[in-house]
Coordinates of N, CA and C in Angstrom, one line a residue:
I281 N 30.7 -28.7 50.5 CA 30.5 -30.1 51.2 C 29.7 -30.9 50.6
T282 N 30.2 -32.1 50.6 CA 29.4 -32.9 50.1 C 28.8 -34.1 51.6
A283 N 27.2 -34.3 51.4 CA 26.7 -34.9 52.5 C 26.3 -36.8 51.9
V284 N 26.3 -37.3 52.3 CA 26.3 -38.5 52.2 C 24.6 -39.2 53.1
C285 N 23.5 -39.6 52.3 CA 22.7 -39.8 52.9 C 22.5 -40.6 53.9
K286 N 22.1 -40.6 54.9 CA 22.6 -41.8 56.2 C 21.9 -42.9 56.3
Y287 N 21.2 -43.1 55.0 CA 20.7 -44.4 55.0 C 21.5 -45.1 53.8
E288 N 22.3 -44.7 53.0 CA 23.2 -45.3 52.0 C 24.2 -46.3 52.5
P289 N 24.2 -47.4 52.1 CA 25.1 -48.4 52.8 C 26.6 -47.8 52.5
L290 N 27.6 -48.2 53.3 CA 28.9 -48.1 53.6 C 29.6 -48.6 52.3
S291 N 28.8 -49.9 52.0 CA 29.6 -50.5 50.7 C 29.7 -49.7 49.4
A292 N 28.5 -49.1 49.0 CA 27.8 -48.1 48.4 C 28.8 -47.1 48.1
I293 N 29.4 -46.6 49.2 CA 30.0 -45.5 49.1 C 31.6 -45.7 48.6
V294 N 32.2 -47.0 49.1 CA 33.6 -47.7 48.6 C 33.2 -48.2 47.7
F295 N 32.5 -49.2 47.3 CA 32.3 -49.7 45.9 C 30.9 -48.8 45.1
P296 N 31.1 -47.7 44.5 CA 30.2 -47.3 43.8 C 29.2 -48.4 43.2
E297 N 29.9 -49.0 42.1 CA 29.1 -49.8 41.0 C 28.3 -51.1 41.8
R298 N 28.4 -51.4 42.9 CA 27.4 -52.3 43.9 C 26.3 -51.9 43.9
L299 N 26.0 -50.6 43.8 CA 24.4 -50.3 43.8 C 23.9 -50.8 42.3
A300 N 24.5 -51.0 41.4 CA 24.1 -51.9 40.1 C 24.3 -53.1 40.0
S301 N 24.9 -53.4 40.8 CA 25.1 -55.0 40.9 C 24.9 -55.8 41.9
M302 N 23.8 -55.3 42.5 CA 23.3 -56.2 43.9 C 23.2 -57.7 43.6
N303 N 23.1 -58.3 42.5 CA 22.4 -59.4 42.3 C 24.0 -60.6 42.1
K304 N 25.1 -59.4 42.1 CA 26.4 -60.0 41.8 C 26.9 -60.4 42.9
I305 N 28.0 -61.5 42.5 CA 28.4 -62.6 44.1 C 29.8 -62.1 44.0
V306 N 30.6 -61.8 43.0 CA 32.0 -61.2 42.8 C 31.8 -59.7 42.3
L307 N 32.2 -58.7 43.3 CA 32.4 -57.3 42.9 C 33.7 -56.9 42.7
I308 N 34.4 -56.4 41.7 CA 35.6 -55.8 41.5 C 35.4 -54.4 41.0
N309 N 36.1 -53.9 42.0 CA 36.4 -52.2 41.6 C 37.6 -52.0 40.8
K310 N 37.4 -51.9 39.4 CA 38.7 -51.9 38.6 C 39.3 -50.9 38.7
D311 N 38.7 -49.9 39.2 CA 39.8 -48.2 39.7 C 40.9 -48.8 40.6
L312 N 40.1 -49.6 41.7 CA 41.4 -50.2 42.5 C 42.3 -51.1 42.2
C313 N 41.6 -51.9 41.3 CA 42.7 -53.1 40.8 C 44.0 -52.8 40.3
I314 N 44.9 -53.5 40.4 CA 46.3 -53.1 40.2 C 46.6 -54.5 39.4
G315 N 46.1 -55.4 38.9 CA 46.5 -56.6 37.9 C 47.6 -57.5 38.5
C316 N 47.6 -57.4 40.0 CA 49.0 -58.4 40.3 C 48.5 -60.3 40.5
G317 N 47.4 -60.4 40.5 CA 46.7 -61.8 40.2 C 46.8 -62.3 40.9
V318 N 47.2 -61.7 42.3 CA 47.1 -62.4 43.5 C 45.6 -63.1 43.6
C319 N 44.6 -63.0 43.2 CA 43.1 -63.6 43.8 C 43.0 -64.4 42.3
V320 N 43.8 -64.1 41.4 CA 43.6 -65.3 40.0 C 43.8 -66.9 40.6
K321 N 45.3 -66.7 41.5 CA 46.1 -67.7 41.8 C 45.1 -68.3 43.0
L322 N 44.5 -67.6 43.9 CA 44.0 -68.0 45.0 C 42.5 -68.6 44.8
C323 N 41.9 -68.3 43.9 CA 40.7 -69.0 43.8 C 40.9 -70.1 42.9
P324 N 39.9 -70.9 44.4 CA 39.8 -72.6 44.2 C 39.1 -72.8 42.7
P325 N 37.7 -72.3 42.4 CA 37.3 -72.7 41.3 C 37.4 -72.1 39.9
K326 N 38.7 -71.3 40.3 CA 39.2 -70.8 39.0 C 38.5 -70.0 38.2
I327 N 37.8 -69.2 38.6 CA 36.5 -68.2 38.1 C 37.2 -66.9 37.7
L328 N 38.1 -66.4 38.3 CA 39.2 -65.2 38.3 C 39.9 -65.3 37.2
Y329 N 40.1 -63.8 36.5 CA 41.2 -64.0 35.4 C 41.4 -62.7 35.4
L330 N 42.6 -62.4 34.6 CA 43.0 -61.0 34.2 C 42.7 -60.9 32.6
D331 N 42.1 -59.8 32.4 CA 41.2 -59.1 31.0 C 42.4 -58.5 30.5
D332 N 42.2 -58.0 29.1 CA 43.3 -57.5 28.4 C 43.9 -56.6 29.1
D333 N 43.4 -55.8 29.7 CA 43.7 -54.1 30.8 C 44.5 -54.7 31.7
N334 N 44.9 -56.3 31.9 CA 45.1 -56.5 33.3 C 44.3 -56.1 34.6
K335 N 42.9 -56.2 34.5 CA 42.2 -56.1 35.4 C 41.5 -57.5 36.1
A336 N 41.6 -58.1 37.1 CA 40.7 -58.9 37.4 C 39.2 -58.8 36.9
C337 N 38.6 -60.0 36.7 CA 37.2 -60.4 36.1 C 36.8 -61.7 36.7
A338 N 35.5 -61.8 36.6 CA 34.9 -63.0 37.3 C 33.9 -63.7 36.1
S339 N 34.4 -64.8 35.6 CA 33.8 -65.3 34.8 C 32.7 -66.2 35.4
D340 N 32.3 -67.1 35.5 CA 30.9 -67.8 36.0 C 30.9 -67.9 37.5
E341 N 30.1 -66.8 37.8 CA 30.2 -66.3 39.3 C 29.1 -67.3 40.5
S342 N 28.2 -68.1 39.5 CA 27.7 -69.4 40.4 C 28.8 -70.3 40.9
R343 N 29.6 -70.2 40.5 CA 31.0 -71.3 40.9 C 31.8 -70.8 42.4
C344 N 31.5 -69.1 42.7 CA 32.2 -69.3 43.8 C 31.6 -69.8 44.9
D345 N 32.9 -69.9 45.4 CA 32.9 -71.0 46.9 C 32.6 -69.8 48.0
R346 N 32.9 -68.8 48.3 CA 32.5 -67.4 48.4 C 33.6 -67.6 50.1
L347 N 34.8 -68.5 50.0 CA 35.6 -68.6 50.9 C 36.5 -66.9 51.3
R348 N 36.5 -66.4 50.1 CA 36.9 -64.6 50.5 C 38.4 -64.6 50.7
G349 N 39.1 -65.6 50.1 CA 40.5 -65.1 49.9 C 40.9 -64.1 49.0
C350 N 40.5 -64.2 47.9 CA 40.6 -63.3 47.0 C 40.2 -61.9 47.7
E351 N 39.2 -61.7 48.6 CA 38.9 -60.4 49.0 C 40.0 -60.4 50.3
R352 N 40.3 -61.2 51.0 CA 41.2 -60.9 52.2 C 42.8 -60.5 51.4
K353 N 43.2 -61.2 50.7 CA 44.3 -61.2 50.2 C 44.7 -60.1 49.1
C354 N 43.5 -59.7 48.5 CA 43.9 -58.3 47.7 C 44.7 -57.0 48.1
P355 N 45.9 -57.1 47.5 CA 46.5 -55.6 48.2 C 45.9 -54.3 48.0
A356 N 44.9 -54.3 47.0 CA 44.6 -52.9 46.9 C 43.0 -53.0 47.2
G357 N 42.5 -53.9 47.9 CA 41.2 -53.8 48.3 C 40.2 -53.7 47.3
A358 N 40.2 -54.4 46.2 CA 39.7 -54.0 44.9 C 38.6 -55.0 44.8
I359 N 38.1 -56.2 45.6 CA 37.4 -57.2 45.4 C 36.4 -57.5 46.8
L360 N 35.2 -57.3 46.3 CA 34.2 -57.8 47.5 C 33.5 -58.8 47.2
I361 N 33.3 -60.1 48.0 CA 32.2 -61.1 47.8 C 31.1 -60.9 48.6
N362 N 29.9 -60.6 47.9 CA 28.6 -60.4 48.0 C 27.8 -61.6 48.8

């Protein structure tokens, strides 16, 4: 049986890399990303792109408008806006 500390935030369970990325604005779980490109098409400031492995990436996160369209429309649930 695996126990989860009652003080660990749920987002850290869903997005384990979040613990190491608390200063990031755009969190992308590459294990969940299916490379569909929906986020890239929806991003108004055009900071999202697909890398060579066909996974979503963010370039200049400071330009993120935090409208969360990418987060809401991602069919895999791979994006979280902090």
